[in-house]
C-alpha angles and dihedrals in degrees: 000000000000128000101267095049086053094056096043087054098047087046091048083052101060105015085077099109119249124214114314091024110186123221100261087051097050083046100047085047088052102046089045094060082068100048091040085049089061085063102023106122136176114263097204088171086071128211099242122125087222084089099066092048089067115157123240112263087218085063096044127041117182124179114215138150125209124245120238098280124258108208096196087058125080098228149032126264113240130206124192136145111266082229083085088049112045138040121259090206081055093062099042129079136285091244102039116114101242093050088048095048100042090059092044106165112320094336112110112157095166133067147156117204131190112225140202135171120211119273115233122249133248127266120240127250104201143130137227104255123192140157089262101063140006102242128015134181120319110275098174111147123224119250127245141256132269114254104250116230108231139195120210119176106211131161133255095060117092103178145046093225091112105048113092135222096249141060126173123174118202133269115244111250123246122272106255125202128273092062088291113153108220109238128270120248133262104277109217121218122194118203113207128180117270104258089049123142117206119198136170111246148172115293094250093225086060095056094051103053083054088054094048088051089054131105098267091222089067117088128240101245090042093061090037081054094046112031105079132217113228109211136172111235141186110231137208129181130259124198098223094032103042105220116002136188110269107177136347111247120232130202139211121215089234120159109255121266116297097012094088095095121127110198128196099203126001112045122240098270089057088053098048090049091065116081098221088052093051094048086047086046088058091056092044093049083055090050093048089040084059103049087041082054090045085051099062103043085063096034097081133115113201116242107233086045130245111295101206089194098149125039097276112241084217145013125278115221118220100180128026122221120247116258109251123244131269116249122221100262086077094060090058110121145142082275106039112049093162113034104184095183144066135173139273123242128261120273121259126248111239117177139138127258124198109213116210126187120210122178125231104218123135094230138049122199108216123185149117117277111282089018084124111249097130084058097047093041088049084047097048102041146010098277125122110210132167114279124187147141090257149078123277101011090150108065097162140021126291132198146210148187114208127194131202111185132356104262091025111101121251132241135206121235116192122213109204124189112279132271132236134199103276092024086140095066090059093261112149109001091338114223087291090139108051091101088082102059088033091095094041129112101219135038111206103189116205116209120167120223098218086077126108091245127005109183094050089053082058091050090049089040083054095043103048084050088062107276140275093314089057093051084045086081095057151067104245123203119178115214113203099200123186095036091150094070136091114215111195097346083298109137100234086230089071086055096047091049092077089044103047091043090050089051090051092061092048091048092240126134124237141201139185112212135175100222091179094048085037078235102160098003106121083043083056091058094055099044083050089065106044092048084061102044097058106099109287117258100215 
């Protein structure tokens, strides 16, 4: 930005009148929106702090393709399934199991929030009255902005049970006479638990109705696959990817500008029909060219979401406010005596969030269901989890907080609810909570050794993480339980051979362990940290 351009913003930044403007302020504003339009250009890099809350790639992974390229729009056009950008729990019903187990008790740890931000008030059109003459100078007050909805990660909460569906921020009040601004709305903050993803999503009542539209012999997942979502999008380069989505773009249903006028007498044909209003129109249309400009470079949502990892110092805002409107003081010139207009407010901001917990613990139990890894959690902390003789016992998450050693510090380990062969696929309880070991160090897999065959159930367990590429970015421990029973008259060790060679091929340790007998389980919680203290692999 060169020198000139500095000093034009930074005087378009203070030359707007205050309360009680005189004529040859209100002259000298409105003569500078021509000379600061000559300069004026599109930031498409944007000024919000969103975009220095940008989520690892190695959390969020969002399939797009780029439409062919316009050259007279600002962005780029965007594709991608709803599916990565909606819930599945949110589209199913109330009674189904996944919805039920998912909100066991007070644990929610996904959600999906309306937002709005506050419209801006009017501005007032309105005129000093005293005893000594019948109409004075305008006096109309400006109106005030919209309250600005917020977002803030902080400890102590560990789960998304109190946050609501709905957050509206307030609309800025009118400008009244006498020079009065009108108030500026309620701002909204929303406190989330630290480990929390935001992303932008589909409004839910929007995915439904095309549902409902659907052929009812498709499946849900299958048209959520299919059906795409179009966005405009702000774009930056990457060196291996070529361009990339940066931010989604989002819009405001503001008038165009120019048509925002509110007048008190005579309608808007009388007034464009008058040479001094349409030279005053043409400076206006450059005002509200450069808040819609402004707009746009803070109305952005970044596209691999906001990871509120840490406590956040200060306060993210999601939506922006609207501007107020002028009142009618600011419009009094050599020209213009009685100025019986003033402008709207800026519209609000109004969009859907999808919240996603993900806990922050340094190990993930990973298993089939009755593998065993309530009973060892319960064994190796002071956690309390659900422990049973069937399937799916565990139907959150569970931690817990292990200690070594007194003086050595602890470290968390999180038991999530088993998986099953074609899990992702969504069969059983789906993979609906790895989000809560994907930002984990270290993977301990629980096989049990009473099993038919053990070391297929830890190939199944791999490939329906990903595969080999996804444990690649984790410690792995392997974690033989059950090792005291005999299972057919087979010794267990026969069983743990193929493991334990296999484990040796991949550089992983492993360890047989009797949970129920607490054989091997101070050992475990070695092995744990240390498997979290190697350097991390992501």
């Amino acid at each position: 930005m060169n020198f000139r351009l500095l000093l034009l913003k930074r005087s378009y930044s203070v030359k707007i009148p205050t309360n009680a403007p005189t004529v040859s302020e209100n002259e000298q504003w409105l003569n500078h929106l021509t000379q600061l339009a000559k300069y004026k250009r599109r930031d498409n890099n944007g000024h919000s702090r969103l975009n220095q809350f940008r989520s690892s790639k190695s959390l969020i992974n969002v399939p797009y393709e780029i439409q062919p390229i316009d050259e007279a729009k600002d962005y780029i056009t965007v594709k991608s399934p709803i599916e990565n950008f909606t819930s599945m729990r949110y589209l199913q019903s109330p009674n189904s199991s996944t919805h039920h187990s998912s909100e066991q008790g007070n644990f929610v740890d996904l959600k999906i929030i309306r937002c709005k931000s506050g419209k801006g008030g009017d501005g007032a059109v309105s005129f000093f009255r005293d005893a000594g003459r019948a109409i004075g100078p305008p006096d109309g007050g400006d109106g005030g902005d919209g309250g600005s909805v917020y977002i803030r990660a902080a400890t102590g909460i560990n789960s998304l049970s109190n946050i609501k569906t709905t957050y509206f921020a307030g609309s800025g009040s009118n400008g009244t006479s006498k020079q009065l601004d009108g108030q500026r709305g309620k701002d909204i903050m929303i406190t989330v638990p630290t480990g929390t993803i935001v992303r932008w999503c589909v409004d839910p009542k929007q995915v439904r109705d095309l549902i409902k539209k659907s052929n009812d012999s498709t499946s849900i997942q299958s048209i959520l696959h299919e059906k795409k979502v179009s966005l405009e999008c702000t774009s930056e380069i990457d060196r291996d990817d070529g361009e990339i989505p940066s931010s989604i773009q989002l819009f405001r249903d503001n008038k165009e500008p120019g048509d925002g006028w509110i007048f008190k007498e005579s309608d808007k044909e009388y007034h464009l029909g008058k040479e001094w209003f349409q030279k005053l129109n043409k400076k206006v249309k450059l005002y509200d060219a450069m808040l819609f400009d402004e707009e746009l470079a803070n109305d952005r949502f970044p596209w691999l979401g906001l990871d509120l990892s840490v406590p956040t110092e200060e306060p993210i805002c999601l939506l922006k406010g609207g501007k107020g409107g002028l009142g009618n003081m600011h419009f009094l010139t050599d020209m213009i005596r009685n100025p019986k207009f003033a402008l709207i407010g800026r519209q609000e901001l109004e969009s859907s969030f999808l919240l996603e917990l993900k806990s922050l613990a340094d190990i993930g139990l990973i298993g089939f269901p009755n593998a065993g890894k309530s009973t060892i959690l319960n064994k190796i902390s002071n956690a309390k989890p659900r422990i049973g003789h069937w399937k799916f016992t565990t139907l959150v998450p569970t931690i817990g907080t292990i200690s070594t050693a007194i003086g050595e510090p602890s470290f968390t380990v999180a038991d999530i609810p088993g998986i099953i062969e074609g899990a992702s696929d969504n069969k059983g309880m789906g993979l609906e909570f790895i989000r809560h070991i994907e930002r984990s160090k270290g993977w301990v897999f629980v096989v049990g050794l009473d099993s038919k065959d053990p070391l297929n159930d830890l190939k199944i367990l791999m490939e329906e993480l990903g595969g080999a590429e996804k444990i690649k970015s984790k410690n792995i421990l392997v974690v033989c339980n059950k090792a005291d029973l005999t299972i057919s008259k087979l010794d267990p060790t026969e069983k743990f051979v193929p493991i334990n060679n296999f484990c040796k091929e991949n550089g992983w340790e492993c360890l047989p362990i009797s949970a129920l007998n607490e054989e091997n389980i101070d050992i475990l919680k070695i092995k744990m940290k240390q498997c979290i203290s190697k350097d991390s692999k992501l």
